[in-house]
Amino acid sequence: MISEKNIIHRLTYLTFSVGMIWVLVMMVLTSIDVTTRYFFSSPVRGSFELSELMLAVFGMLGMAYTEKMGANVKVRILENFLPSRVVLFLNSLTYLLSLGIVLIIVYQSFVMGIEEYHYKTSSDSLGVPVYPFYFLLSFGSFVLSAQLALSMVNSLHMFISNRTSE
């Protein structure tokens, strides 16, 4: 049986992989746009607009993986002066606050996706529907929230069991 932890890790890796492909597509699009603009004085139509839409989503797709790897930026000035249990408690509190904020993003981006779907909103020059980008943002945020919840549970477990490292 697959545990919740394994499901979260698989979803995290999936969003990370999609995010890498997303960035690759953005880089290729930008490179082609710059090349055709420079050599042929003819930019790729809608490339700036498409890059804007893609950029809004790509960051969230990699954030869960960043959290899983512990690569988020942390200010550790006080950690040297505080007892390890206090640090674990503060980490758990930070995860809880982060989880709350990210869950708001999940909800709001999902609601916005539904609204944009019903309004049939599309981009100006290409006519690309906007709602899939909101749903991708919501999905990436959801995976990040699951990863934050897992990190919070691990931190609380270490706090309760009085361990400083796992």
mmCIF file with all atom_site columns, C-alpha atoms in Angstrom:
data_model
loop_
_atom_site.group_PDB
_atom_site.id
_atom_site.type_symbol
_atom_site.label_atom_id
_atom_site.label_alt_id
_atom_site.label_comp_id
_atom_site.label_asym_id
_atom_site.label_entity_id
_atom_site.label_seq_id
_atom_site.pdbx_PDB_ins_code
_atom_site.Cartn_x
_atom_site.Cartn_y
_atom_site.Cartn_z
_atom_site.occupancy
_atom_site.B_iso_or_equiv
_atom_site.pdbx_formal_charge
_atom_site.auth_seq_id
_atom_site.auth_comp_id
_atom_site.auth_asym_id
_atom_site.auth_atom_id
_atom_site.pdbx_PDB_model_num
ATOM 1   C CA . MET A 1 1   ? 0.000   0.000  0.000   1.00 0.00 ? 1   MET A CA 1
ATOM 2   C CA . ILE A 1 2   ? 1.278   3.433  -0.900  1.00 0.00 ? 2   ILE A CA 1
ATOM 3   C CA . SER A 1 3   ? 1.502   5.785  2.051   1.00 0.00 ? 3   SER A CA 1
ATOM 4   C CA . GLU A 1 4   ? 0.419   9.415  2.051   1.00 0.00 ? 4   GLU A CA 1
ATOM 5   C CA . LYS A 1 5   ? 4.064   10.419 2.308   1.00 0.00 ? 5   LYS A CA 1
ATOM 6   C CA . ASN A 1 6   ? 4.933   8.535  -0.895  1.00 0.00 ? 6   ASN A CA 1
ATOM 7   C CA . ILE A 1 7   ? 1.961   10.061 -2.720  1.00 0.00 ? 7   ILE A CA 1
ATOM 8   C CA . ILE A 1 8   ? 3.060   13.549 -1.675  1.00 0.00 ? 8   ILE A CA 1
ATOM 9   C CA . HIS A 1 9   ? 6.641   12.846 -2.757  1.00 0.00 ? 9   HIS A CA 1
ATOM 10  C CA . ARG A 1 10  ? 5.466   11.543 -6.135  1.00 0.00 ? 10  ARG A CA 1
ATOM 11  C CA . LEU A 1 11  ? 3.236   14.578 -6.684  1.00 0.00 ? 11  LEU A CA 1
ATOM 12  C CA . THR A 1 12  ? 6.116   16.820 -5.644  1.00 0.00 ? 12  THR A CA 1
ATOM 13  C CA . TYR A 1 13  ? 8.416   15.192 -8.174  1.00 0.00 ? 13  TYR A CA 1
ATOM 14  C CA . LEU A 1 14  ? 5.697   15.367 -10.847 1.00 0.00 ? 14  LEU A CA 1
ATOM 15  C CA . THR A 1 15  ? 5.179   19.105 -10.376 1.00 0.00 ? 15  THR A CA 1
ATOM 16  C CA . PHE A 1 16  ? 8.943   19.617 -10.319 1.00 0.00 ? 16  PHE A CA 1
ATOM 17  C CA . SER A 1 17  ? 9.297   17.720 -13.609 1.00 0.00 ? 17  SER A CA 1
ATOM 18  C CA . VAL A 1 18  ? 6.467   19.692 -15.221 1.00 0.00 ? 18  VAL A CA 1
ATOM 19  C CA . GLY A 1 19  ? 8.086   22.887 -13.929 1.00 0.00 ? 19  GLY A CA 1
ATOM 20  C CA . MET A 1 20  ? 11.426  21.948 -15.526 1.00 0.00 ? 20  MET A CA 1
ATOM 21  C CA . ILE A 1 21  ? 9.762   21.275 -18.870 1.00 0.00 ? 21  ILE A CA 1
ATOM 22  C CA . TRP A 1 22  ? 7.801   24.520 -18.451 1.00 0.00 ? 22  TRP A CA 1
ATOM 23  C CA . VAL A 1 23  ? 11.027  26.510 -18.008 1.00 0.00 ? 23  VAL A CA 1
ATOM 24  C CA . LEU A 1 24  ? 12.627  24.740 -20.965 1.00 0.00 ? 24  LEU A CA 1
ATOM 25  C CA . VAL A 1 25  ? 9.692   25.715 -23.188 1.00 0.00 ? 25  VAL A CA 1
ATOM 26  C CA . MET A 1 26  ? 9.923   29.304 -21.917 1.00 0.00 ? 26  MET A CA 1
ATOM 27  C CA . MET A 1 27  ? 13.665  29.412 -22.647 1.00 0.00 ? 27  MET A CA 1
ATOM 28  C CA . VAL A 1 28  ? 13.247  28.006 -26.154 1.00 0.00 ? 28  VAL A CA 1
ATOM 29  C CA . LEU A 1 29  ? 10.393  30.415 -26.882 1.00 0.00 ? 29  LEU A CA 1
ATOM 30  C CA . THR A 1 30  ? 12.399  33.391 -25.633 1.00 0.00 ? 30  THR A CA 1
ATOM 31  C CA . SER A 1 31  ? 15.505  32.294 -27.565 1.00 0.00 ? 31  SER A CA 1
ATOM 32  C CA . ILE A 1 32  ? 13.546  31.903 -30.790 1.00 0.00 ? 32  ILE A CA 1
ATOM 33  C CA . ASP A 1 33  ? 11.854  35.256 -30.202 1.00 0.00 ? 33  ASP A CA 1
ATOM 34  C CA . VAL A 1 34  ? 15.152  37.069 -29.619 1.00 0.00 ? 34  VAL A CA 1
ATOM 35  C CA . THR A 1 35  ? 16.827  35.354 -32.580 1.00 0.00 ? 35  THR A CA 1
ATOM 36  C CA . THR A 1 36  ? 14.036  36.108 -35.042 1.00 0.00 ? 36  THR A CA 1
ATOM 37  C CA . ARG A 1 37  ? 13.718  39.646 -33.710 1.00 0.00 ? 37  ARG A CA 1
ATOM 38  C CA . TYR A 1 38  ? 17.456  40.291 -34.158 1.00 0.00 ? 38  TYR A CA 1
ATOM 39  C CA . PHE A 1 39  ? 18.120  38.571 -37.481 1.00 0.00 ? 39  PHE A CA 1
ATOM 40  C CA . PHE A 1 40  ? 14.794  38.957 -39.271 1.00 0.00 ? 40  PHE A CA 1
ATOM 41  C CA . SER A 1 41  ? 13.234  41.946 -37.454 1.00 0.00 ? 41  SER A CA 1
ATOM 42  C CA . SER A 1 42  ? 10.196  39.767 -36.913 1.00 0.00 ? 42  SER A CA 1
ATOM 43  C CA . PRO A 1 43  ? 9.466   38.675 -33.336 1.00 0.00 ? 43  PRO A CA 1
ATOM 44  C CA . VAL A 1 44  ? 7.382   35.629 -32.515 1.00 0.00 ? 44  VAL A CA 1
ATOM 45  C CA . ARG A 1 45  ? 3.803   36.846 -32.237 1.00 0.00 ? 45  ARG A CA 1
ATOM 46  C CA . GLY A 1 46  ? 2.502   36.671 -28.661 1.00 0.00 ? 46  GLY A CA 1
ATOM 47  C CA . SER A 1 47  ? 5.737   35.359 -27.141 1.00 0.00 ? 47  SER A CA 1
ATOM 48  C CA . PHE A 1 48  ? 5.845   38.044 -24.452 1.00 0.00 ? 48  PHE A CA 1
ATOM 49  C CA . GLU A 1 49  ? 2.230   37.395 -23.512 1.00 0.00 ? 49  GLU A CA 1
ATOM 50  C CA . LEU A 1 50  ? 2.722   33.633 -23.403 1.00 0.00 ? 50  LEU A CA 1
ATOM 51  C CA . SER A 1 51  ? 5.885   34.033 -21.325 1.00 0.00 ? 51  SER A CA 1
ATOM 52  C CA . GLU A 1 52  ? 3.957   36.149 -18.815 1.00 0.00 ? 52  GLU A CA 1
ATOM 53  C CA . LEU A 1 53  ? 1.291   33.472 -18.432 1.00 0.00 ? 53  LEU A CA 1
ATOM 54  C CA . MET A 1 54  ? 3.855   30.695 -18.136 1.00 0.00 ? 54  MET A CA 1
ATOM 55  C CA . LEU A 1 55  ? 6.016   32.614 -15.674 1.00 0.00 ? 55  LEU A CA 1
ATOM 56  C CA . ALA A 1 56  ? 3.104   33.073 -13.294 1.00 0.00 ? 56  ALA A CA 1
ATOM 57  C CA . VAL A 1 57  ? 2.747   29.301 -12.956 1.00 0.00 ? 57  VAL A CA 1
ATOM 58  C CA . PHE A 1 58  ? 6.293   27.974 -13.205 1.00 0.00 ? 58  PHE A CA 1
ATOM 59  C CA . GLY A 1 59  ? 7.439   29.276 -9.825  1.00 0.00 ? 59  GLY A CA 1
ATOM 60  C CA . MET A 1 60  ? 4.728   27.454 -7.928  1.00 0.00 ? 60  MET A CA 1
ATOM 61  C CA . LEU A 1 61  ? 5.397   24.177 -9.755  1.00 0.00 ? 61  LEU A CA 1
ATOM 62  C CA . GLY A 1 62  ? 8.901   23.937 -8.284  1.00 0.00 ? 62  GLY A CA 1
ATOM 63  C CA . MET A 1 63  ? 8.214   25.213 -4.784  1.00 0.00 ? 63  MET A CA 1
ATOM 64  C CA . ALA A 1 64  ? 7.045   21.887 -3.337  1.00 0.00 ? 64  ALA A CA 1
ATOM 65  C CA . TYR A 1 65  ? 10.263  20.207 -4.479  1.00 0.00 ? 65  TYR A CA 1
ATOM 66  C CA . THR A 1 66  ? 12.271  23.076 -3.020  1.00 0.00 ? 66  THR A CA 1
ATOM 67  C CA . GLU A 1 67  ? 10.493  22.564 0.309   1.00 0.00 ? 67  GLU A CA 1
ATOM 68  C CA . LYS A 1 68  ? 11.045  18.795 0.169   1.00 0.00 ? 68  LYS A CA 1
ATOM 69  C CA . MET A 1 69  ? 14.776  19.306 -0.359  1.00 0.00 ? 69  MET A CA 1
ATOM 70  C CA . GLY A 1 70  ? 14.958  21.928 2.416   1.00 0.00 ? 70  GLY A CA 1
ATOM 71  C CA . ALA A 1 71  ? 16.347  24.473 -0.026  1.00 0.00 ? 71  ALA A CA 1
ATOM 72  C CA . ASN A 1 72  ? 14.100  27.382 0.963   1.00 0.00 ? 72  ASN A CA 1
ATOM 73  C CA . VAL A 1 73  ? 15.858  30.459 2.262   1.00 0.00 ? 73  VAL A CA 1
ATOM 74  C CA . LYS A 1 74  ? 15.869  30.567 6.056   1.00 0.00 ? 74  LYS A CA 1
ATOM 75  C CA . VAL A 1 75  ? 17.274  33.166 8.406   1.00 0.00 ? 75  VAL A CA 1
ATOM 76  C CA . ARG A 1 76  ? 19.002  31.221 11.162  1.00 0.00 ? 76  ARG A CA 1
ATOM 77  C CA . ILE A 1 77  ? 20.398  34.022 13.281  1.00 0.00 ? 77  ILE A CA 1
ATOM 78  C CA . LEU A 1 78  ? 18.536  33.039 16.445  1.00 0.00 ? 78  LEU A CA 1
ATOM 79  C CA . GLU A 1 79  ? 18.854  29.267 16.056  1.00 0.00 ? 79  GLU A CA 1
ATOM 80  C CA . ASN A 1 80  ? 22.332  29.273 17.585  1.00 0.00 ? 80  ASN A CA 1
ATOM 81  C CA . PHE A 1 81  ? 21.061  30.999 20.716  1.00 0.00 ? 81  PHE A CA 1
ATOM 82  C CA . LEU A 1 82  ? 17.799  29.107 21.248  1.00 0.00 ? 82  LEU A CA 1
ATOM 83  C CA . PRO A 1 83  ? 17.294  25.591 22.611  1.00 0.00 ? 83  PRO A CA 1
ATOM 84  C CA . SER A 1 84  ? 16.671  22.979 19.928  1.00 0.00 ? 84  SER A CA 1
ATOM 85  C CA . ARG A 1 85  ? 13.110  22.314 21.146  1.00 0.00 ? 85  ARG A CA 1
ATOM 86  C CA . VAL A 1 86  ? 12.239  25.999 20.783  1.00 0.00 ? 86  VAL A CA 1
ATOM 87  C CA . VAL A 1 87  ? 13.677  25.974 17.263  1.00 0.00 ? 87  VAL A CA 1
ATOM 88  C CA . LEU A 1 88  ? 11.568  22.904 16.400  1.00 0.00 ? 88  LEU A CA 1
ATOM 89  C CA . PHE A 1 89  ? 8.467   24.599 17.811  1.00 0.00 ? 89  PHE A CA 1
ATOM 90  C CA . LEU A 1 90  ? 9.164   27.781 15.830  1.00 0.00 ? 90  LEU A CA 1
ATOM 91  C CA . ASN A 1 91  ? 9.733   25.699 12.683  1.00 0.00 ? 91  ASN A CA 1
ATOM 92  C CA . SER A 1 92  ? 6.372   23.996 13.226  1.00 0.00 ? 92  SER A CA 1
ATOM 93  C CA . LEU A 1 93  ? 4.704   27.364 13.730  1.00 0.00 ? 93  LEU A CA 1
ATOM 94  C CA . THR A 1 94  ? 6.335   28.687 10.553  1.00 0.00 ? 94  THR A CA 1
ATOM 95  C CA . TYR A 1 95  ? 5.098   25.657 8.609   1.00 0.00 ? 95  TYR A CA 1
ATOM 96  C CA . LEU A 1 96  ? 1.590   26.215 9.978   1.00 0.00 ? 96  LEU A CA 1
ATOM 97  C CA . LEU A 1 97  ? 1.554   29.888 8.951   1.00 0.00 ? 97  LEU A CA 1
ATOM 98  C CA . SER A 1 98  ? 2.999   29.058 5.530   1.00 0.00 ? 98  SER A CA 1
ATOM 99  C CA . LEU A 1 99  ? 0.418   26.324 5.087   1.00 0.00 ? 99  LEU A CA 1
ATOM 100 C CA . GLY A 1 100 ? -2.381  28.773 5.852   1.00 0.00 ? 100 GLY A CA 1
ATOM 101 C CA . ILE A 1 101 ? -1.120  31.274 3.285   1.00 0.00 ? 101 ILE A CA 1
ATOM 102 C CA . VAL A 1 102 ? -0.604  28.632 0.605   1.00 0.00 ? 102 VAL A CA 1
ATOM 103 C CA . LEU A 1 103 ? -4.077  27.172 1.203   1.00 0.00 ? 103 LEU A CA 1
ATOM 104 C CA . ILE A 1 104 ? -5.518  30.633 0.572   1.00 0.00 ? 104 ILE A CA 1
ATOM 105 C CA . ILE A 1 105 ? -3.600  30.696 -2.724  1.00 0.00 ? 105 ILE A CA 1
ATOM 106 C CA . VAL A 1 106 ? -4.946  27.216 -3.589  1.00 0.00 ? 106 VAL A CA 1
ATOM 107 C CA . TYR A 1 107 ? -8.514  28.287 -2.955  1.00 0.00 ? 107 TYR A CA 1
ATOM 108 C CA . GLN A 1 108 ? -8.324  31.686 -4.636  1.00 0.00 ? 108 GLN A CA 1
ATOM 109 C CA . SER A 1 109 ? -6.527  30.439 -7.748  1.00 0.00 ? 109 SER A CA 1
ATOM 110 C CA . PHE A 1 110 ? -9.072  27.630 -8.112  1.00 0.00 ? 110 PHE A CA 1
ATOM 111 C CA . VAL A 1 111 ? -11.977 30.071 -7.756  1.00 0.00 ? 111 VAL A CA 1
ATOM 112 C CA . MET A 1 112 ? -10.332 32.424 -10.263 1.00 0.00 ? 112 MET A CA 1
ATOM 113 C CA . GLY A 1 113 ? -9.869  29.502 -12.664 1.00 0.00 ? 113 GLY A CA 1
ATOM 114 C CA . ILE A 1 114 ? -13.571 28.699 -12.475 1.00 0.00 ? 114 ILE A CA 1
ATOM 115 C CA . GLU A 1 115 ? -14.500 32.358 -12.985 1.00 0.00 ? 115 GLU A CA 1
ATOM 116 C CA . GLU A 1 116 ? -12.154 32.756 -15.948 1.00 0.00 ? 116 GLU A CA 1
ATOM 117 C CA . TYR A 1 117 ? -13.570 29.567 -17.455 1.00 0.00 ? 117 TYR A CA 1
ATOM 118 C CA . HIS A 1 118 ? -17.135 30.871 -17.197 1.00 0.00 ? 118 HIS A CA 1
ATOM 119 C CA . TYR A 1 119 ? -16.173 34.313 -18.518 1.00 0.00 ? 119 TYR A CA 1
ATOM 120 C CA . LYS A 1 120 ? -14.143 32.650 -21.305 1.00 0.00 ? 120 LYS A CA 1
ATOM 121 C CA . THR A 1 121 ? -11.277 35.062 -20.656 1.00 0.00 ? 121 THR A CA 1
ATOM 122 C CA . SER A 1 122 ? -8.400  34.745 -23.078 1.00 0.00 ? 122 SER A CA 1
ATOM 123 C CA . SER A 1 123 ? -5.131  36.532 -23.721 1.00 0.00 ? 123 SER A CA 1
ATOM 124 C CA . ASP A 1 124 ? -5.182  39.638 -25.891 1.00 0.00 ? 124 ASP A CA 1
ATOM 125 C CA . SER A 1 125 ? -2.988  38.831 -28.868 1.00 0.00 ? 125 SER A CA 1
ATOM 126 C CA . LEU A 1 126 ? -3.089  35.024 -29.016 1.00 0.00 ? 126 LEU A CA 1
ATOM 127 C CA . GLY A 1 127 ? -6.533  34.298 -27.641 1.00 0.00 ? 127 GLY A CA 1
ATOM 128 C CA . VAL A 1 128 ? -5.143  31.622 -25.304 1.00 0.00 ? 128 VAL A CA 1
ATOM 129 C CA . PRO A 1 129 ? -7.653  30.734 -22.555 1.00 0.00 ? 129 PRO A CA 1
ATOM 130 C CA . VAL A 1 130 ? -6.406  31.928 -19.168 1.00 0.00 ? 130 VAL A CA 1
ATOM 131 C CA . TYR A 1 131 ? -8.209  29.451 -16.894 1.00 0.00 ? 131 TYR A CA 1
ATOM 132 C CA . PRO A 1 132 ? -5.789  26.495 -17.342 1.00 0.00 ? 132 PRO A CA 1
ATOM 133 C CA . PHE A 1 133 ? -2.985  28.623 -15.918 1.00 0.00 ? 133 PHE A CA 1
ATOM 134 C CA . TYR A 1 134 ? -5.058  29.331 -12.797 1.00 0.00 ? 134 TYR A CA 1
ATOM 135 C CA . PHE A 1 135 ? -5.793  25.625 -12.364 1.00 0.00 ? 135 PHE A CA 1
ATOM 136 C CA . LEU A 1 136 ? -2.097  24.770 -12.758 1.00 0.00 ? 136 LEU A CA 1
ATOM 137 C CA . LEU A 1 137 ? -1.275  27.424 -10.176 1.00 0.00 ? 137 LEU A CA 1
ATOM 138 C CA . SER A 1 138 ? -3.871  25.921 -7.847  1.00 0.00 ? 138 SER A CA 1
ATOM 139 C CA . PHE A 1 139 ? -2.516  22.390 -8.359  1.00 0.00 ? 139 PHE A CA 1
ATOM 140 C CA . GLY A 1 140 ? 1.091   23.458 -7.774  1.00 0.00 ? 140 GLY A CA 1
ATOM 141 C CA . SER A 1 141 ? 0.009   25.327 -4.645  1.00 0.00 ? 141 SER A CA 1
ATOM 142 C CA . PHE A 1 142 ? -1.932  22.290 -3.445  1.00 0.00 ? 142 PHE A CA 1
ATOM 143 C CA . VAL A 1 143 ? 1.135   20.074 -3.779  1.00 0.00 ? 143 VAL A CA 1
ATOM 144 C CA . LEU A 1 144 ? 3.179   22.699 -1.923  1.00 0.00 ? 144 LEU A CA 1
ATOM 145 C CA . SER A 1 145 ? 0.577   22.754 0.852   1.00 0.00 ? 145 SER A CA 1
ATOM 146 C CA . ALA A 1 146 ? 0.747   18.959 1.134   1.00 0.00 ? 146 ALA A CA 1
ATOM 147 C CA . GLN A 1 147 ? 4.544   19.125 1.337   1.00 0.00 ? 147 GLN A CA 1
ATOM 148 C CA . LEU A 1 148 ? 4.337   21.889 3.970   1.00 0.00 ? 148 LEU A CA 1
ATOM 149 C CA . ALA A 1 149 ? 1.880   19.790 5.986   1.00 0.00 ? 149 ALA A CA 1
ATOM 150 C CA . LEU A 1 150 ? 4.273   16.837 5.814   1.00 0.00 ? 150 LEU A CA 1
ATOM 151 C CA . SER A 1 151 ? 7.190   19.030 6.917   1.00 0.00 ? 151 SER A CA 1
ATOM 152 C CA . MET A 1 152 ? 5.088   20.425 9.762   1.00 0.00 ? 152 MET A CA 1
ATOM 153 C CA . VAL A 1 153 ? 4.130   16.937 10.942  1.00 0.00 ? 153 VAL A CA 1
ATOM 154 C CA . ASN A 1 154 ? 7.791   15.858 10.846  1.00 0.00 ? 154 ASN A CA 1
ATOM 155 C CA . SER A 1 155 ? 8.832   18.947 12.795  1.00 0.00 ? 155 SER A CA 1
ATOM 156 C CA . LEU A 1 156 ? 6.079   18.431 15.378  1.00 0.00 ? 156 LEU A CA 1
ATOM 157 C CA . HIS A 1 157 ? 7.009   14.758 15.694  1.00 0.00 ? 157 HIS A CA 1
ATOM 158 C CA . MET A 1 158 ? 10.621  15.714 16.386  1.00 0.00 ? 158 MET A CA 1
ATOM 159 C CA . PHE A 1 159 ? 9.455   18.364 18.883  1.00 0.00 ? 159 PHE A CA 1
ATOM 160 C CA . ILE A 1 160 ? 7.184   15.942 20.744  1.00 0.00 ? 160 ILE A CA 1
ATOM 161 C CA . SER A 1 161 ? 9.681   13.070 20.749  1.00 0.00 ? 161 SER A CA 1
ATOM 162 C CA . ASN A 1 162 ? 12.408  15.475 21.937  1.00 0.00 ? 162 ASN A CA 1
ATOM 163 C CA . ARG A 1 163 ? 14.755  14.736 19.030  1.00 0.00 ? 163 ARG A CA 1
ATOM 164 C CA . THR A 1 164 ? 16.851  17.389 17.316  1.00 0.00 ? 164 THR A CA 1
ATOM 165 C CA . SER A 1 165 ? 17.380  15.598 13.999  1.00 0.00 ? 165 SER A CA 1
ATOM 166 C CA . GLU A 1 166 ? 15.778  12.782 12.081  1.00 0.00 ? 166 GLU A CA 1
#
